[in-house]
């Protein structure tokens, strides 16, 4: 992963922490794929894809989380849950990071951005 991606993930983790989420894991990988962040709150365990794009991008960062990427995240999340049982409700979120001149301009948290596929 490049430094920009790593900085985006750190910014996303900090943003979610301020929203009262607790960081559970970072860059969880299985043979099916990777989940950028796993966070939880009182009700949900959230599998978070962090996407960073320029404010001038033709599409939103979430639009780059393709159906095949969603399937990989979903399958990887299933593997995680099989090894780490929880009573929390699983949810798939996307954190969009908008940048301009290599500087973060704003962050948007899309809760329940997609469902199990």
mmCIF file of C-alpha atoms in Angstrom:
data_model
loop_
_atom_site.group_PDB
_atom_site.id
_atom_site.type_symbol
_atom_site.label_atom_id
_atom_site.label_comp_id
_atom_site.label_asym_id
_atom_site.label_seq_id
_atom_site.Cartn_x
_atom_site.Cartn_y
_atom_site.Cartn_z
ATOM 1 C CA UNK A 1 0.000 0.000 0.000
ATOM 2 C CA UNK A 2 1.241 3.479 -0.759
ATOM 3 C CA UNK A 3 1.717 6.194 1.851
ATOM 4 C CA UNK A 4 -1.380 8.060 0.707
ATOM 5 C CA UNK A 5 -3.530 4.983 1.301
ATOM 6 C CA UNK A 6 -1.967 4.410 4.712
ATOM 7 C CA UNK A 7 -2.535 8.063 5.682
ATOM 8 C CA UNK A 8 -6.134 7.769 4.508
ATOM 9 C CA UNK A 9 -6.689 4.708 6.683
ATOM 10 C CA UNK A 10 -5.139 6.435 9.698
ATOM 11 C CA UNK A 11 -7.371 9.484 9.120
ATOM 12 C CA UNK A 12 -10.434 7.234 8.742
ATOM 13 C CA UNK A 13 -9.608 5.328 11.953
ATOM 14 C CA UNK A 14 -9.203 8.594 13.870
ATOM 15 C CA UNK A 15 -12.456 9.956 12.406
ATOM 16 C CA UNK A 16 -14.346 6.808 13.478
ATOM 17 C CA UNK A 17 -12.737 6.912 16.930
ATOM 18 C CA UNK A 18 -14.115 10.428 17.390
ATOM 19 C CA UNK A 19 -17.528 9.011 16.454
ATOM 20 C CA UNK A 20 -17.198 6.562 19.394
ATOM 21 C CA UNK A 21 -16.166 3.484 17.400
ATOM 22 C CA UNK A 22 -13.494 1.206 18.840
ATOM 23 C CA UNK A 23 -10.807 -0.054 16.482
ATOM 24 C CA UNK A 24 -10.741 -3.866 16.421
ATOM 25 C CA UNK A 25 -8.372 -4.650 13.541
ATOM 26 C CA UNK A 26 -6.516 -2.993 10.659
ATOM 27 C CA UNK A 27 -5.808 -4.538 7.254
ATOM 28 C CA UNK A 28 -7.371 -7.894 8.135
ATOM 29 C CA UNK A 29 -6.568 -10.310 5.332
ATOM 30 C CA UNK A 30 -7.774 -13.691 4.236
ATOM 31 C CA UNK A 31 -7.097 -15.596 1.052
ATOM 32 C CA UNK A 32 -10.185 -13.850 -0.381
ATOM 33 C CA UNK A 33 -9.217 -10.260 0.248
ATOM 34 C CA UNK A 34 -8.535 -7.514 2.738
ATOM 35 C CA UNK A 35 -10.645 -5.333 5.007
ATOM 36 C CA UNK A 36 -9.102 -1.926 5.696
ATOM 37 C CA UNK A 37 -10.629 -1.371 9.140
ATOM 38 C CA UNK A 38 -12.781 -3.373 11.517
ATOM 39 C CA UNK A 39 -14.462 -1.212 14.157
ATOM 40 C CA UNK A 40 -17.270 -1.686 16.623
ATOM 41 C CA UNK A 41 -19.704 0.254 18.701
ATOM 42 C CA UNK A 42 -22.384 -0.923 21.132
ATOM 43 C CA UNK A 43 -24.570 -2.367 18.374
ATOM 44 C CA UNK A 44 -22.455 -3.129 15.289
ATOM 45 C CA UNK A 45 -19.212 -4.660 14.159
ATOM 46 C CA UNK A 46 -18.345 -2.723 11.013
ATOM 47 C CA UNK A 47 -16.178 -3.865 8.152
ATOM 48 C CA UNK A 48 -14.907 -0.639 6.646
ATOM 49 C CA UNK A 49 -13.502 -0.003 3.197
ATOM 50 C CA UNK A 50 -11.536 3.255 3.031
ATOM 51 C CA UNK A 51 -11.534 4.979 -0.356
ATOM 52 C CA UNK A 52 -9.640 8.139 -1.124
ATOM 53 C CA UNK A 53 -10.149 10.349 -4.175
ATOM 54 C CA UNK A 54 -9.546 13.912 -5.259
ATOM 55 C CA UNK A 55 -12.388 16.367 -4.721
ATOM 56 C CA UNK A 56 -12.243 16.790 -8.519
ATOM 57 C CA UNK A 57 -12.757 13.070 -9.220
ATOM 58 C CA UNK A 58 -15.505 12.214 -11.686
ATOM 59 C CA UNK A 59 -17.013 9.703 -9.243
ATOM 60 C CA UNK A 60 -17.405 9.450 -5.489
ATOM 61 C CA UNK A 61 -14.914 7.233 -3.659
ATOM 62 C CA UNK A 62 -17.709 4.769 -2.774
ATOM 63 C CA UNK A 63 -18.407 4.230 -6.469
ATOM 64 C CA UNK A 64 -14.991 2.547 -6.672
ATOM 65 C CA UNK A 65 -16.156 -0.185 -4.269
ATOM 66 C CA UNK A 66 -17.276 -2.452 -7.090
ATOM 67 C CA UNK A 67 -19.599 -5.447 -6.704
ATOM 68 C CA UNK A 68 -16.604 -7.814 -6.971
ATOM 69 C CA UNK A 69 -14.782 -5.814 -4.256
ATOM 70 C CA UNK A 70 -17.943 -5.996 -2.117
ATOM 71 C CA UNK A 71 -18.007 -9.790 -2.538
ATOM 72 C CA UNK A 72 -14.350 -10.074 -1.493
ATOM 73 C CA UNK A 73 -14.972 -7.892 1.568
ATOM 74 C CA UNK A 74 -18.111 -9.884 2.431
ATOM 75 C CA UNK A 75 -16.324 -13.236 2.135
ATOM 76 C CA UNK A 76 -13.376 -11.965 4.176
ATOM 77 C CA UNK A 77 -15.794 -10.638 6.813
ATOM 78 C CA UNK A 78 -17.430 -14.076 6.992
ATOM 79 C CA UNK A 79 -14.008 -15.625 7.614
ATOM 80 C CA UNK A 80 -13.324 -13.054 10.338
ATOM 81 C CA UNK A 81 -16.668 -13.734 12.041
ATOM 82 C CA UNK A 82 -16.109 -17.502 11.875
ATOM 83 C CA UNK A 83 -12.863 -17.034 13.809
ATOM 84 C CA UNK A 84 -14.079 -14.189 16.047
ATOM 85 C CA UNK A 85 -17.700 -14.829 17.065
ATOM 86 C CA UNK A 86 -19.652 -11.805 18.284
ATOM 87 C CA UNK A 87 -23.199 -10.915 19.236
ATOM 88 C CA UNK A 88 -22.821 -7.596 17.397
ATOM 89 C CA UNK A 89 -24.671 -7.058 14.127
ATOM 90 C CA UNK A 90 -22.265 -7.020 11.147
ATOM 91 C CA UNK A 91 -22.372 -4.018 8.836
ATOM 92 C CA UNK A 92 -20.420 -2.877 5.785
ATOM 93 C CA UNK A 93 -19.379 0.760 5.753
ATOM 94 C CA UNK A 94 -17.342 2.922 3.416
ATOM 95 C CA UNK A 95 -15.309 5.890 4.589
ATOM 96 C CA UNK A 96 -14.773 8.350 1.763
ATOM 97 C CA UNK A 97 -11.743 10.599 1.993
ATOM 98 C CA UNK A 98 -11.716 13.616 -0.295
ATOM 99 C CA UNK A 99 -8.357 15.228 -0.997
ATOM 100 C CA UNK A 100 -7.050 18.270 -2.811
ATOM 101 C CA UNK A 101 -3.339 18.950 -3.369
ATOM 102 C CA UNK A 102 -2.473 15.873 -1.262
ATOM 103 C CA UNK A 103 -4.392 17.305 1.684
ATOM 104 C CA UNK A 104 -7.514 15.811 3.226
ATOM 105 C CA UNK A 105 -10.395 18.215 2.650
ATOM 106 C CA UNK A 106 -13.192 16.193 4.235
ATOM 107 C CA UNK A 107 -14.248 12.725 5.300
ATOM 108 C CA UNK A 108 -17.646 11.118 4.813
ATOM 109 C CA UNK A 109 -18.787 7.954 6.630
ATOM 110 C CA UNK A 110 -21.357 5.903 4.712
ATOM 111 C CA UNK A 111 -22.982 3.504 7.149
ATOM 112 C CA UNK A 112 -24.417 0.306 5.701
ATOM 113 C CA UNK A 113 -22.944 1.215 2.320
ATOM 114 C CA UNK A 114 -23.659 -2.242 0.940
ATOM 115 C CA UNK A 115 -25.164 -5.515 2.129
ATOM 116 C CA UNK A 116 -23.944 -9.079 2.244
ATOM 117 C CA UNK A 117 -23.731 -10.395 -1.281
#
